[in-house]
Short mmCIF file of C-alpha atoms in Angstrom, two decimals:
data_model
loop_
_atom_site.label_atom_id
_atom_site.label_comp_id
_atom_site.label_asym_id
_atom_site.label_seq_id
_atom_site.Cartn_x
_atom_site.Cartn_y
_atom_site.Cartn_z
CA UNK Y 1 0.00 0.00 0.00
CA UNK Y 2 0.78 3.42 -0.82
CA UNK Y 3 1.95 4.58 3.28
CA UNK Y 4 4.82 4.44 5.38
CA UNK Y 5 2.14 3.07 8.28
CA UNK Y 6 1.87 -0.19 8.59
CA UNK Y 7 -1.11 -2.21 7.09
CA UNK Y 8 -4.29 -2.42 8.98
CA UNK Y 9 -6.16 -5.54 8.55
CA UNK Y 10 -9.68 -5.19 8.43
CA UNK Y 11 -12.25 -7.94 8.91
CA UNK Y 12 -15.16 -8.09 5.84
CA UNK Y 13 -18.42 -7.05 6.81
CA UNK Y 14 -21.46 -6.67 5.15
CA UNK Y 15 -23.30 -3.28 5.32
CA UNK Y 16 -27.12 -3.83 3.96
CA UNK Y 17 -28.93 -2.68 0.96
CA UNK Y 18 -31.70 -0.59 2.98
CA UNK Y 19 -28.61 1.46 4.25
CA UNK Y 20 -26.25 2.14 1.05
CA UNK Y 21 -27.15 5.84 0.78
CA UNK Y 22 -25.85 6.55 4.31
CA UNK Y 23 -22.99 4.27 4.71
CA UNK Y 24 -19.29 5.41 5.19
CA UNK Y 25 -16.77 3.32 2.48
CA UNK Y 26 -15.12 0.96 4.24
CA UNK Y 27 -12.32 -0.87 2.95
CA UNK Y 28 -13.16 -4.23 1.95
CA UNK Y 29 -16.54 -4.47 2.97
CA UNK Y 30 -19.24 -5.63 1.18
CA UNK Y 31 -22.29 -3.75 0.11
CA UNK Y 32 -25.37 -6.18 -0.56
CA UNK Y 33 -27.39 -5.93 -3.76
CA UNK Y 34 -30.83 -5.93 -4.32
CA UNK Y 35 -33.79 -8.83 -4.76
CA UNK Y 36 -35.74 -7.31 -6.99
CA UNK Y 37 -33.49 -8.70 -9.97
CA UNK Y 38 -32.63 -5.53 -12.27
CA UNK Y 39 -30.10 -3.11 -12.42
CA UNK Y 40 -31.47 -1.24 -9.61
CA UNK Y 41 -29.84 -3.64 -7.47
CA UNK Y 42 -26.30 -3.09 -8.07
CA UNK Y 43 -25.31 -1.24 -5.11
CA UNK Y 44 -22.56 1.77 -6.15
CA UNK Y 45 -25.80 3.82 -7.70
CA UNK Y 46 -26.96 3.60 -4.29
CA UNK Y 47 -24.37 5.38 -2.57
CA UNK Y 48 -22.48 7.81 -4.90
CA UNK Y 49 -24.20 9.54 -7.48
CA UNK Y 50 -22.99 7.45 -10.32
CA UNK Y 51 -24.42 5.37 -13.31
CA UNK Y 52 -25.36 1.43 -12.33
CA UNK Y 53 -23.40 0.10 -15.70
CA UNK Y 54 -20.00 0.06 -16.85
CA UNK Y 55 -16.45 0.37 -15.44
CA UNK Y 56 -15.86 3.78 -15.45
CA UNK Y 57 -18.52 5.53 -13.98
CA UNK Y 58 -17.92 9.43 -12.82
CA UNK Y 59 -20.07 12.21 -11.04
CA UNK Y 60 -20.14 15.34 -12.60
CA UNK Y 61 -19.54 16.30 -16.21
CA UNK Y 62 -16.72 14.49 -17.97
CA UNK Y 63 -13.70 16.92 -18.34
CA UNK Y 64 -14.35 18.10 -15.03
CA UNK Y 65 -15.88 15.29 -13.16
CA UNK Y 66 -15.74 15.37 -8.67
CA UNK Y 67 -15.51 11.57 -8.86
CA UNK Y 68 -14.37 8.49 -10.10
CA UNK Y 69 -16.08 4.92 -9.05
CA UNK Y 70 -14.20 1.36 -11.29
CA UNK Y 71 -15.99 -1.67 -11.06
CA UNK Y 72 -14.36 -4.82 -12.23
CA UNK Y 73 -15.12 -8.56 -12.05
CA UNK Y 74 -11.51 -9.68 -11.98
CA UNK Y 75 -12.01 -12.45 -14.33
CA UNK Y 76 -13.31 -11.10 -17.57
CA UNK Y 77 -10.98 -11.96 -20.81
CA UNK Y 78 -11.25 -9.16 -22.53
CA UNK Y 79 -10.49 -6.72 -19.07
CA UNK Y 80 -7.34 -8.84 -17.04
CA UNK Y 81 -7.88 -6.03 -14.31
CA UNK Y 82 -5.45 -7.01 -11.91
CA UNK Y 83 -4.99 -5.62 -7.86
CA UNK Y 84 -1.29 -6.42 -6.48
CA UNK Y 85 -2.44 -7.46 -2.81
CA UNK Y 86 0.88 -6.65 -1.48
CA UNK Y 87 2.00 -2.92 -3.35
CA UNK Y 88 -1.57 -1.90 -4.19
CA UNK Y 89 -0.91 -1.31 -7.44
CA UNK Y 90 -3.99 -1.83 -9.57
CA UNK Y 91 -3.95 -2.60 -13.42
CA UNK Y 92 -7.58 -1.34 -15.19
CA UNK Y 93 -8.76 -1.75 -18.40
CA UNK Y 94 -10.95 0.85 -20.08
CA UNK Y 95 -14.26 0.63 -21.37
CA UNK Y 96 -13.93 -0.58 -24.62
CA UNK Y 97 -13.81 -4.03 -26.35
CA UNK Y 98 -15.67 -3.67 -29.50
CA UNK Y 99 -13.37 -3.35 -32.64
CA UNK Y 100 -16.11 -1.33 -34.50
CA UNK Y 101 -15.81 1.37 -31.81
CA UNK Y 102 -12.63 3.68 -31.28
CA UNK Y 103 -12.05 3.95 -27.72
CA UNK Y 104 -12.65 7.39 -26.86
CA UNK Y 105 -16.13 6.49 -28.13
CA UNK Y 106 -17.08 5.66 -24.67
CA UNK Y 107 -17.54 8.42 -22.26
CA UNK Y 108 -15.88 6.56 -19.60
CA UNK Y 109 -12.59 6.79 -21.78
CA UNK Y 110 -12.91 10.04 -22.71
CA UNK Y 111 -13.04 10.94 -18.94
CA UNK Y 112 -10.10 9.05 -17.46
CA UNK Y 113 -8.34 10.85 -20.57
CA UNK Y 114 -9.34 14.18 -19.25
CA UNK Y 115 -8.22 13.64 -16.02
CA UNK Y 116 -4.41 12.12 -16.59
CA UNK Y 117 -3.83 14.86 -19.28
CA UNK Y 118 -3.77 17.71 -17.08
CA UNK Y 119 -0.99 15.48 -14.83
CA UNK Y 120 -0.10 15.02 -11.28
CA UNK Y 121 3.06 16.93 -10.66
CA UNK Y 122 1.95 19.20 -8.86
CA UNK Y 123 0.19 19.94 -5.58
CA UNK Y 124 -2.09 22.21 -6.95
CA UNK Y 125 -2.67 19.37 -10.21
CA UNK Y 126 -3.18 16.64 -7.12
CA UNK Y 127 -5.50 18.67 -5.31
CA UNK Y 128 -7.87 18.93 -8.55
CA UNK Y 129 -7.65 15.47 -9.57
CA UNK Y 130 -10.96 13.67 -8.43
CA UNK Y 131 -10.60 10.53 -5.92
CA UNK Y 132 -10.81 7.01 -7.37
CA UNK Y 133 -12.79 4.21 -5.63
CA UNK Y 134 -12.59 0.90 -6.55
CA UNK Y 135 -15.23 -1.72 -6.26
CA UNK Y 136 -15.14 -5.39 -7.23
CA UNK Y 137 -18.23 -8.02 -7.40
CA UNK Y 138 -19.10 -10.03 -4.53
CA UNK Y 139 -19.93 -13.18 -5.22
CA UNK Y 140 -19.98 -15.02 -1.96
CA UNK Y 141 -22.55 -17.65 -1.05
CA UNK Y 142 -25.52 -16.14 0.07
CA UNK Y 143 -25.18 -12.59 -0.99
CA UNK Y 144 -27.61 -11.15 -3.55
CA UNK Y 145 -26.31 -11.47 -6.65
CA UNK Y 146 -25.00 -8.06 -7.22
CA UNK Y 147 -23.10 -7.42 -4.06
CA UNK Y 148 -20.05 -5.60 -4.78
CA UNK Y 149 -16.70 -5.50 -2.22
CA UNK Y 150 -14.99 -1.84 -1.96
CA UNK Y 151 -11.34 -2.35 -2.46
CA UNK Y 152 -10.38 1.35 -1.46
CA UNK Y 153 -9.25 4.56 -2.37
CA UNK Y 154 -6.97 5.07 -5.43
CA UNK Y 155 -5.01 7.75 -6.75
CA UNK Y 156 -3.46 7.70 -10.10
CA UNK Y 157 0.44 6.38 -10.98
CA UNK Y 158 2.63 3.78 -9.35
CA UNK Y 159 6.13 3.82 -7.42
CA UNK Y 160 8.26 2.73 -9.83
CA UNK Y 161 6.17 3.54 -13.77
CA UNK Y 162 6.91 6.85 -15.50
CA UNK Y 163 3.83 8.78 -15.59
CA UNK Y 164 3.84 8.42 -18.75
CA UNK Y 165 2.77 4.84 -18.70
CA UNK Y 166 0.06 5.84 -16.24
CA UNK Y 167 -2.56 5.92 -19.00
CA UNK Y 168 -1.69 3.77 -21.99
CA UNK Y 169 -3.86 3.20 -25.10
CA UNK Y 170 -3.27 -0.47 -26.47
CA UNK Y 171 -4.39 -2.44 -28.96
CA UNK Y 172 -5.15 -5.86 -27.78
CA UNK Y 173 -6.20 -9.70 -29.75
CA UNK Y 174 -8.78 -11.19 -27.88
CA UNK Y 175 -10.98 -14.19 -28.71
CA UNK Y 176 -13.41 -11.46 -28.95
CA UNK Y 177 -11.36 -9.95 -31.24
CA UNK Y 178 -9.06 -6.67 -32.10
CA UNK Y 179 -10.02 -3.63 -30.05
CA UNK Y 180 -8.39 -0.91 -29.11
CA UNK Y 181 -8.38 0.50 -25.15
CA UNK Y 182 -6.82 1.92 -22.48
CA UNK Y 183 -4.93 0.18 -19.40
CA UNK Y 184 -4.56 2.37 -16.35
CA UNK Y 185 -2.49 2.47 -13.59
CA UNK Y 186 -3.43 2.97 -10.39
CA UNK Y 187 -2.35 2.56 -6.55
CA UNK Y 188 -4.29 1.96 -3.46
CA UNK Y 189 -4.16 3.46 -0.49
CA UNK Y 190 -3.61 2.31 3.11
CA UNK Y 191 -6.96 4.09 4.16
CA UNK Y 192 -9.70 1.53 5.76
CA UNK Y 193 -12.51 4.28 5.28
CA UNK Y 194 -13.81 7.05 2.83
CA UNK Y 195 -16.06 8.93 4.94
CA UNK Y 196 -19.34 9.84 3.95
CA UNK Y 197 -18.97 13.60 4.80
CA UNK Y 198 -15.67 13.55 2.71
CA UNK Y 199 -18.03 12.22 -0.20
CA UNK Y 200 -20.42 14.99 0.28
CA UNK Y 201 -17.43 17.65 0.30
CA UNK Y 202 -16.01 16.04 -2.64
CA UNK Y 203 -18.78 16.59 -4.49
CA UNK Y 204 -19.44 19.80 -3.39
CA UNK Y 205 -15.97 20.45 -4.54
CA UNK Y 206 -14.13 20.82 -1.35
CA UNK Y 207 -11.47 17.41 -1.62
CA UNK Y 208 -9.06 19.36 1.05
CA UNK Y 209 -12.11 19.37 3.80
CA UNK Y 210 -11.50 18.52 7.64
CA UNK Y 211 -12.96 14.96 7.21
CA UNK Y 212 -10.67 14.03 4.15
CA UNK Y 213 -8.46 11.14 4.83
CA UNK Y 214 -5.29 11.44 6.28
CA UNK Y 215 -4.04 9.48 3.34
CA UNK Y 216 -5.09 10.72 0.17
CA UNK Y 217 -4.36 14.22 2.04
CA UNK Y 218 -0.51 13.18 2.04
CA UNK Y 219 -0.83 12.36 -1.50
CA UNK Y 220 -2.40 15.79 -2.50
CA UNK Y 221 0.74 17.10 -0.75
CA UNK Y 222 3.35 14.76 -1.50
CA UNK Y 223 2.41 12.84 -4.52
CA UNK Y 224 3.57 9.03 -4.15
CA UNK Y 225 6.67 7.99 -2.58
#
């Protein structure tokens, strides 16, 4: 993890469906789905003001979005996401996997793209990049089917990969086929929660408020070391 504190181990819990919309982020916890067997189920819509599809979802307008939530299923052949359990660095694919389709076609894309072109040097650059949370599906016995676990809080970049490898756009041969897409780079923090009221100021547009965490406030200053 991205901290010079040791790592805290946190035991999985399951916070319910009937309280997603007031719920702190706590990392990995799960948040249960819904029974009523659509997409209104999937949780994330229920607690950030995001879209319930796709990878990339974002609140706010895309070249200037507050958030960013990535959902990935960890086993999908056409998206190898990968999370490094022991550095935190996470591997994402984009949105895209349709070879009729140019990349930046989906708004997902086109966001992520937004936000790694105006960099990370800086601390003023750090302090107006929006936070990155990262869910994952749940798929435990018993759960509703679209339970999803909340891996953390991400910031772009890795110790170690020039920035300019932080966003990458690939082409990539797939039994699906030949598509073009991009693979991120990311790195988790070693924060076990994401406060609500920090999601509220977020949004608001206040990311360096009194309940931010302690982590991702050394980042905005410090940038990853």
């Amino acid at each position: 993890m991205a901290s010079d504190d040791p790592p805290i181990v946190t035991s999985p819990r399951i916070v319910r469906f009937a309280d997603l919309a007031s719920t702190d982020l706590h990392r990995d916890t799960i948040y249960e789905g819904g029974t009523a067997g659509h997409y209104g189920d999937e949780p994330i819509h229920h607690m950030l003001p995001v879209g319930n599809q796709g990878g990339i979802r974002y609140a706010g307008p895309a070249d200037r979005c507050r958030l960013v939530v990535l959902f990935s299923i960890l086993d999908h052949q056409d998206w190898p996401d990968h999370i490094d359990e022991v550095t935190g660095v996470v591997t994402y694919y984009g949105d895209n996997r349709d070879g009729a389709r140019a990349a930046l076609d989906q708004k997902g894309n086109r966001a992520v793209r937004e936000i790694f072109r105006r960099g990370f040097a800086t601390r003023e650059a750090r302090a107006e990049c929006p936070p990155f949370l990262l869910f994952t599906r749940a798929d435990e016995p018993g759960l509703p089917k679209r339970s999803q676990r909340f891996r953390g809080l991400a910031v772009p970049g890795a110790i170690g990969v020039p920035p300019e490898d932080w966003l990458v756009m690939k082409w990539f041969e797939t039994p699906s086929g030949r598509f073009e897409n991009y693979q991120l780079t990311l790195t988790l923090l070693n924060a076990p929660t994401v406060p609500r009221r920090w999601i509220d100021d977020v949004l608001a547009g206040r990311t360096a408020s009194a309940h931010c965490p302690p982590q991702y406030a050394k980042w905005v200053r410090e940038g990853l070391r």
